[in-house]
Short mmCIF file of C-alpha atoms in Angstrom, two decimals:
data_model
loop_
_atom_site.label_atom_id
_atom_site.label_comp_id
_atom_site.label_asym_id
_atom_site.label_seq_id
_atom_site.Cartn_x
_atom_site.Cartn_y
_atom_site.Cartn_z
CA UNK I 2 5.71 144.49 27.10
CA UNK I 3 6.67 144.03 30.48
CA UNK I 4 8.99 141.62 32.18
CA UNK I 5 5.88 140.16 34.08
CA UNK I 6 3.45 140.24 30.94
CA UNK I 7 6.53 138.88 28.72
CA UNK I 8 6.73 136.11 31.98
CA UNK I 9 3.29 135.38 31.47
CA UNK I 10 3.14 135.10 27.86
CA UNK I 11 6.14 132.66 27.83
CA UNK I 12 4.60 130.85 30.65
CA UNK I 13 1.54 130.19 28.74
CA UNK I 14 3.21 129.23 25.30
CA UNK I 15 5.90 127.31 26.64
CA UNK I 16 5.73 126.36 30.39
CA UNK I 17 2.44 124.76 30.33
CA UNK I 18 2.20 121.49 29.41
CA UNK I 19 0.97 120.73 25.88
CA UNK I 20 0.66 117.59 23.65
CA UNK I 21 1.82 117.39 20.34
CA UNK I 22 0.61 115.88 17.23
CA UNK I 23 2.78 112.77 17.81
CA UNK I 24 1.69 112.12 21.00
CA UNK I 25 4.31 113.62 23.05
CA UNK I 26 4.52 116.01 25.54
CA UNK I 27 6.18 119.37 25.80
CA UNK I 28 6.09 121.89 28.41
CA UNK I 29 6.98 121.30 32.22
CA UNK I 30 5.03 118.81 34.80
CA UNK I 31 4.02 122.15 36.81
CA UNK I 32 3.11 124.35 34.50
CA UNK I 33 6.26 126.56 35.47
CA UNK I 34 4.56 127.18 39.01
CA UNK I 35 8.27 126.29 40.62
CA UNK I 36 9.77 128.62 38.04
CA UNK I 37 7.15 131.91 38.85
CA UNK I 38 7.51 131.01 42.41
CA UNK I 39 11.10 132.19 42.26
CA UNK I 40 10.55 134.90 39.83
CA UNK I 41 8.18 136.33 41.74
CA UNK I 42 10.56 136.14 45.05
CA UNK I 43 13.16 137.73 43.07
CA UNK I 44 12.57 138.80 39.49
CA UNK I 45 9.32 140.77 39.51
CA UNK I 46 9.82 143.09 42.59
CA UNK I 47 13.25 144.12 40.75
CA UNK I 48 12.37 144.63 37.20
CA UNK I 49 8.64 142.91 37.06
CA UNK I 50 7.27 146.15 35.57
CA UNK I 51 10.53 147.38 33.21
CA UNK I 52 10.07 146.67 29.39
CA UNK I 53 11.31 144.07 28.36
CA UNK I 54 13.51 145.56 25.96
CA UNK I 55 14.96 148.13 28.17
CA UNK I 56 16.33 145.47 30.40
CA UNK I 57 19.97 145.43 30.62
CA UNK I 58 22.38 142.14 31.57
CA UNK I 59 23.62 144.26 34.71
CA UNK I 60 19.84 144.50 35.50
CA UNK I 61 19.82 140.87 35.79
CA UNK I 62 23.27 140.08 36.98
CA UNK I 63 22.50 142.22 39.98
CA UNK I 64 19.49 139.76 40.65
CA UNK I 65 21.68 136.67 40.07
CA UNK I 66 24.30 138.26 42.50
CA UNK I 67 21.97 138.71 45.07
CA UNK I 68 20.38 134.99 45.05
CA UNK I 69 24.63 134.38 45.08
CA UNK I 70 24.94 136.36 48.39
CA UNK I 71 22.11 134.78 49.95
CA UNK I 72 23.88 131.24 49.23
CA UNK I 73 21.08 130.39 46.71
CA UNK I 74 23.56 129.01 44.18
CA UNK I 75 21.37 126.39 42.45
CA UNK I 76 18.69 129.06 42.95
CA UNK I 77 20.79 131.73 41.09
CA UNK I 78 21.22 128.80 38.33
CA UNK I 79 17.85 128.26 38.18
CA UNK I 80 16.82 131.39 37.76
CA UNK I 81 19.37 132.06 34.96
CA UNK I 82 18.54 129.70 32.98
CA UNK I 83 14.70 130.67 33.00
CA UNK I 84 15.74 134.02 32.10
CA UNK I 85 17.76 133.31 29.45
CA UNK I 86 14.52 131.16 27.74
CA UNK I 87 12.60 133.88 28.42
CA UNK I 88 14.20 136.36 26.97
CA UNK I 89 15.10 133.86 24.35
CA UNK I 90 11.88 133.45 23.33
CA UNK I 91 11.46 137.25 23.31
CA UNK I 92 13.86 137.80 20.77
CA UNK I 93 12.21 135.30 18.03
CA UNK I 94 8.96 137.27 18.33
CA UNK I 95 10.82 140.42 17.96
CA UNK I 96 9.82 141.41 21.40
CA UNK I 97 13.36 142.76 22.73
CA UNK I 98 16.02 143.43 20.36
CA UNK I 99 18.46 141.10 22.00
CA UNK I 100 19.12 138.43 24.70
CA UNK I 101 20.80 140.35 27.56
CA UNK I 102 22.09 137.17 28.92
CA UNK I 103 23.21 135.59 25.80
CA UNK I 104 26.86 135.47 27.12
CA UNK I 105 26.37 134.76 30.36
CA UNK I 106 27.41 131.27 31.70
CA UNK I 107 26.53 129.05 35.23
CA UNK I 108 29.79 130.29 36.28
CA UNK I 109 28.61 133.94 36.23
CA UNK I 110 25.82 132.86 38.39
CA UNK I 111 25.24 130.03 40.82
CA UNK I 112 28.63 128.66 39.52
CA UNK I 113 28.73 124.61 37.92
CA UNK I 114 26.38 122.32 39.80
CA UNK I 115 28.38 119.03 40.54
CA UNK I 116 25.24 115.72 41.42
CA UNK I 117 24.62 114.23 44.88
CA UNK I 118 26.01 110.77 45.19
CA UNK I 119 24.59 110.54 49.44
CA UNK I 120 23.57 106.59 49.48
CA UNK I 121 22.04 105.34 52.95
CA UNK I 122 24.22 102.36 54.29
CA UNK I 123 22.38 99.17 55.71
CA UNK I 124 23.35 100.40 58.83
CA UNK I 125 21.65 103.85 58.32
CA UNK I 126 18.43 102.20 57.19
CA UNK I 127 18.37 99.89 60.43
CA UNK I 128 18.66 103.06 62.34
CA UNK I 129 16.35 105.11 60.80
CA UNK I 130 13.71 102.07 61.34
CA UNK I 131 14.80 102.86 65.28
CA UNK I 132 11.52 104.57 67.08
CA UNK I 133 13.25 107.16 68.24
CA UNK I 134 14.04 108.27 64.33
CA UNK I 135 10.51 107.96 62.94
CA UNK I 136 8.34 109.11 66.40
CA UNK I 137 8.81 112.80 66.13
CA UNK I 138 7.72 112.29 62.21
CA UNK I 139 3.87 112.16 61.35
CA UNK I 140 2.70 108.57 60.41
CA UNK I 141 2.39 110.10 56.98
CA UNK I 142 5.61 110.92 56.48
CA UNK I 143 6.92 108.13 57.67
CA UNK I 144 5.29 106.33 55.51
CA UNK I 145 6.91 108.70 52.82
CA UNK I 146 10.11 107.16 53.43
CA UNK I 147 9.42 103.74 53.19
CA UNK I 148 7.54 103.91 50.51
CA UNK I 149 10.01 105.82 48.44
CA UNK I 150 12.82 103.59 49.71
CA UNK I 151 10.75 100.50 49.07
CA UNK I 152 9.70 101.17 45.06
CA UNK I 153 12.56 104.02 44.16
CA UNK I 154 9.67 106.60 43.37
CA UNK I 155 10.11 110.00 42.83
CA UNK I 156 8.91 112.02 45.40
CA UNK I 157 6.89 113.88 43.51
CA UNK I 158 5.17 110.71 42.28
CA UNK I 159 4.35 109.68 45.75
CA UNK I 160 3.66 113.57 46.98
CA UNK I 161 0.62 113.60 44.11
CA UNK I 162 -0.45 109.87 44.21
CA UNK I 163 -3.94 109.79 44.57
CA UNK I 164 -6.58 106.71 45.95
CA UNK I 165 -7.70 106.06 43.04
CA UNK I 166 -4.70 104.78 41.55
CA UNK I 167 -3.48 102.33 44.05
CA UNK I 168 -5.22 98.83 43.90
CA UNK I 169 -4.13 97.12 47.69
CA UNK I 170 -5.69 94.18 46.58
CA UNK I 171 -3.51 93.78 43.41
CA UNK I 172 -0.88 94.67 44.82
CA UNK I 173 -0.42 97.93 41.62
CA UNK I 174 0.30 101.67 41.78
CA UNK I 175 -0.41 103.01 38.60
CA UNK I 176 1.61 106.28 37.90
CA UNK I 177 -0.62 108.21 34.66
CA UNK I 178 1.75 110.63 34.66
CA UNK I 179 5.74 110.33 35.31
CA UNK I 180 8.30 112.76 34.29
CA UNK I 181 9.53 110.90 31.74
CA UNK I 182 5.90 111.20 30.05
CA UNK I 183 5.13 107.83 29.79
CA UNK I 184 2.52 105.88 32.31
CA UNK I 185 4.10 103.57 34.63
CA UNK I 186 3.00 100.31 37.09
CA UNK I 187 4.82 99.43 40.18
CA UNK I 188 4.30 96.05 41.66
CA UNK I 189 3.89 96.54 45.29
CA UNK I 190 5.95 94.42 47.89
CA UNK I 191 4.50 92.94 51.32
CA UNK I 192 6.55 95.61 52.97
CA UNK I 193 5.28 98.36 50.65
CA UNK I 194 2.02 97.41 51.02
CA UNK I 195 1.97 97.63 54.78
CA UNK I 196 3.11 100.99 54.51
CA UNK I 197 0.19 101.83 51.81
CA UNK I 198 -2.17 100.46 54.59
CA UNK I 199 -0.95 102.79 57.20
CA UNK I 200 -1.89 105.71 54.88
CA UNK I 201 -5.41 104.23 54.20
CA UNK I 202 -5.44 104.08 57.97
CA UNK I 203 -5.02 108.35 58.35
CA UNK I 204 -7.67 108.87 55.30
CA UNK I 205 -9.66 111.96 56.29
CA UNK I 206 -12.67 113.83 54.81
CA UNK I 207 -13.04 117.32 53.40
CA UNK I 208 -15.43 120.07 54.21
CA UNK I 209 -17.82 118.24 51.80
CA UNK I 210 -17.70 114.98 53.56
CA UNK I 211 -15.89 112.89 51.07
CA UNK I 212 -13.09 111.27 51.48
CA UNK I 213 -9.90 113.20 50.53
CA UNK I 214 -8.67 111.55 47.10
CA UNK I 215 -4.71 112.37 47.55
CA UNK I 216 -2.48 109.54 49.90
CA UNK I 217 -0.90 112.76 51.16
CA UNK I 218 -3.35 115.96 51.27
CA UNK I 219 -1.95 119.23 52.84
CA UNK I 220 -2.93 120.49 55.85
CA UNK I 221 -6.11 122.24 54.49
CA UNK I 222 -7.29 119.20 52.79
CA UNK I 223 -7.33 121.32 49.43
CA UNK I 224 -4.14 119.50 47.46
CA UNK I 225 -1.44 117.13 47.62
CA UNK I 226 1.12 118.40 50.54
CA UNK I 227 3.79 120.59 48.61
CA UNK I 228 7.34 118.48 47.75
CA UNK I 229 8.93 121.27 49.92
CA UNK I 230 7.14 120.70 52.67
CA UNK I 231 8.54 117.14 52.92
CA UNK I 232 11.37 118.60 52.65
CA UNK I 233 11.89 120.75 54.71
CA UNK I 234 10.01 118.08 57.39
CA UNK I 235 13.41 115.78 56.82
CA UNK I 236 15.69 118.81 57.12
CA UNK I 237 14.00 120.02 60.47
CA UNK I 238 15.24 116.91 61.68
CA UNK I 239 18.80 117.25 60.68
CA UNK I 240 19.83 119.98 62.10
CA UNK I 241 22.19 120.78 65.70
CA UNK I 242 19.91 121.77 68.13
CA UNK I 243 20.92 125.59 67.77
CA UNK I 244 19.81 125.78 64.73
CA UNK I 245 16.87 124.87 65.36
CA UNK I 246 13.95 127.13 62.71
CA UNK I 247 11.78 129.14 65.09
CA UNK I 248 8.42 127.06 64.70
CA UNK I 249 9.79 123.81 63.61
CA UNK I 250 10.25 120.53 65.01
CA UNK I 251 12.08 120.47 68.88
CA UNK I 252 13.32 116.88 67.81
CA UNK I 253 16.31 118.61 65.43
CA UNK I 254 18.64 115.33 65.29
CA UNK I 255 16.00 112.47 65.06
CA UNK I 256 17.32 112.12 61.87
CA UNK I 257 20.77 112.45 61.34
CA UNK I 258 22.65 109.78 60.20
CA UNK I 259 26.50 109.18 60.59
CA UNK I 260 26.68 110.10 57.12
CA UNK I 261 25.69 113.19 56.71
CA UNK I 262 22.75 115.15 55.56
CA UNK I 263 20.16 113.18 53.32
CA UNK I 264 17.21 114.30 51.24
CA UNK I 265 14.19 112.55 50.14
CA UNK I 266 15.87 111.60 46.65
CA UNK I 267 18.71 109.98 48.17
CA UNK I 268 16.38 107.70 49.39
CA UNK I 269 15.63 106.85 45.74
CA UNK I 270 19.14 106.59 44.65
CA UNK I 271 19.16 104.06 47.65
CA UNK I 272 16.96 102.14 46.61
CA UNK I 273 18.23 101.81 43.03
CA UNK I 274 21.48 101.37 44.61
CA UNK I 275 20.91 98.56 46.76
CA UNK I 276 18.66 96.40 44.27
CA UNK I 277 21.79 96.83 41.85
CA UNK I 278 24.00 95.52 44.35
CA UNK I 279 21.22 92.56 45.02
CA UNK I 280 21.65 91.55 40.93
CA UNK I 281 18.23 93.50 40.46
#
């Protein structure tokens, strides 16, 4: 069997999401889509067509070293510990003979991950509500950030919200699906709900002339727009001017804060953070 056919397999048995007899859930959110994405970047065009059980733990340390020298350390993390369930699961089907990576730590690869702690001030939330932060944004994504900072979503939970869960007049966002497998309501604010209505406001139709069911569809108007792409829309905007990405946004510093660099989860660890300090 092949790395990419023993991929596959696992994928299938393991990645995608299953429920149990109990109820519960097993499997990941995405099917493992993140997980193939990175494989297939870095895994496959290596060894995607070796056996399985020929592979060697130099084979794959030389993969891991690469993502390393690139500066991909959570990357190189990532990928080892998808590799090691892999070939786990290999070896109690008696595919390979052995787990080449069975002795091989974080600290062989992307080295030991240590959690971001980046909270927005008051200050920094006053200035991002500044024009000159938000203009060179889409209304969309600014939206994003309010939203997020106003309920403490994930972003994935607002990236793949779709119409038909939010009820403006109630004031609810129901969440079918959350990470930690269980359904979930959030009571919308005033100042949430304006920002709700200013998506409503940018609704748009697809080629078959209904209305697009996601609050934020992709370009294309095919899907939800990709977690990434938000992403990477915040970190355009954070950058010295020099650095500027060939293609990307002119306005590089709109949103730097004296703080430093911030993601679209620290906005969520913001808002948790300042409803604690509020006695919430």
């Amino acid at each position: 069997l092949s790395v990419r056919a023993l991929f596959d397999r696992w994928a299938a048995a393991e990645l995608k999401p299953h429920i149990r007899a109990d109820g519960s859930r097993t499997g990941r959110k995405d099917g493992g889509e993140y997980l193939r994405q990175q494989f297939d970047k870095r895994v496959f065009p290596e060894v995607g067509e070796f056996a399985a059980g020929e592979i060697r733990k130099a084979d794959l340390l030389a993969i891991l070293d690469r993502a390393k020298a690139d500066g991909k350390l959570r990357t190189a993390n990532v990928l080892l510990a998808g590799l090691k369930q892999m070939f786990r699961f290999a070896l109690a089907r008696e595919i390979v003979e052995r787990n080449p990576l069975d002795t091989v730590t974080k600290r062989d690869a992307g080295g030991a991950e240590t959690g971001r702690e980046r909270v927005l001030s008051a200050d920094e939330i006053t200035q991002l509500s500044q024009p000159e932060a938000l203009t060179p944004l889409s209304v969309r994504s600014a939206a994003a950030i309010w939203i997020i900072l106003a309920t403490g979503c994930r972003v994935g939970e607002l990236m793949n919200a779709r119409w038909e869960n939010i009820d403006l007049d109630q004031s609810r966002w129901y969440l079918p699906d959350t990470k930690n497998g269980r359904d979930h309501t959030i009571h919308l604010s005033a100042f949430a709900l304006e920002h709700f209505a200013s998506l409503a406001g940018t609704r748009e139709r697809g080629n078959d002339g209904k209305l697009l069911p996601w609050l934020i569809p992709n370009i294309k108007g095919t899907g939800p727009v990709d977690i990434r792409s938000f992403g990477k829309q915040l970190a355009d905007r954070q950058r010295p001017p020099e650095k500027r990405l060939k293609g990307r946004s002119k306005a590089t510093s709109s949103l730097s804060l004296p703080g430093g660099r911030w993601t679209a989860h620290d906005l969520r660890r913001t808002a948790a953070t300042v409803m604690a300090q509020l006695g919430v």
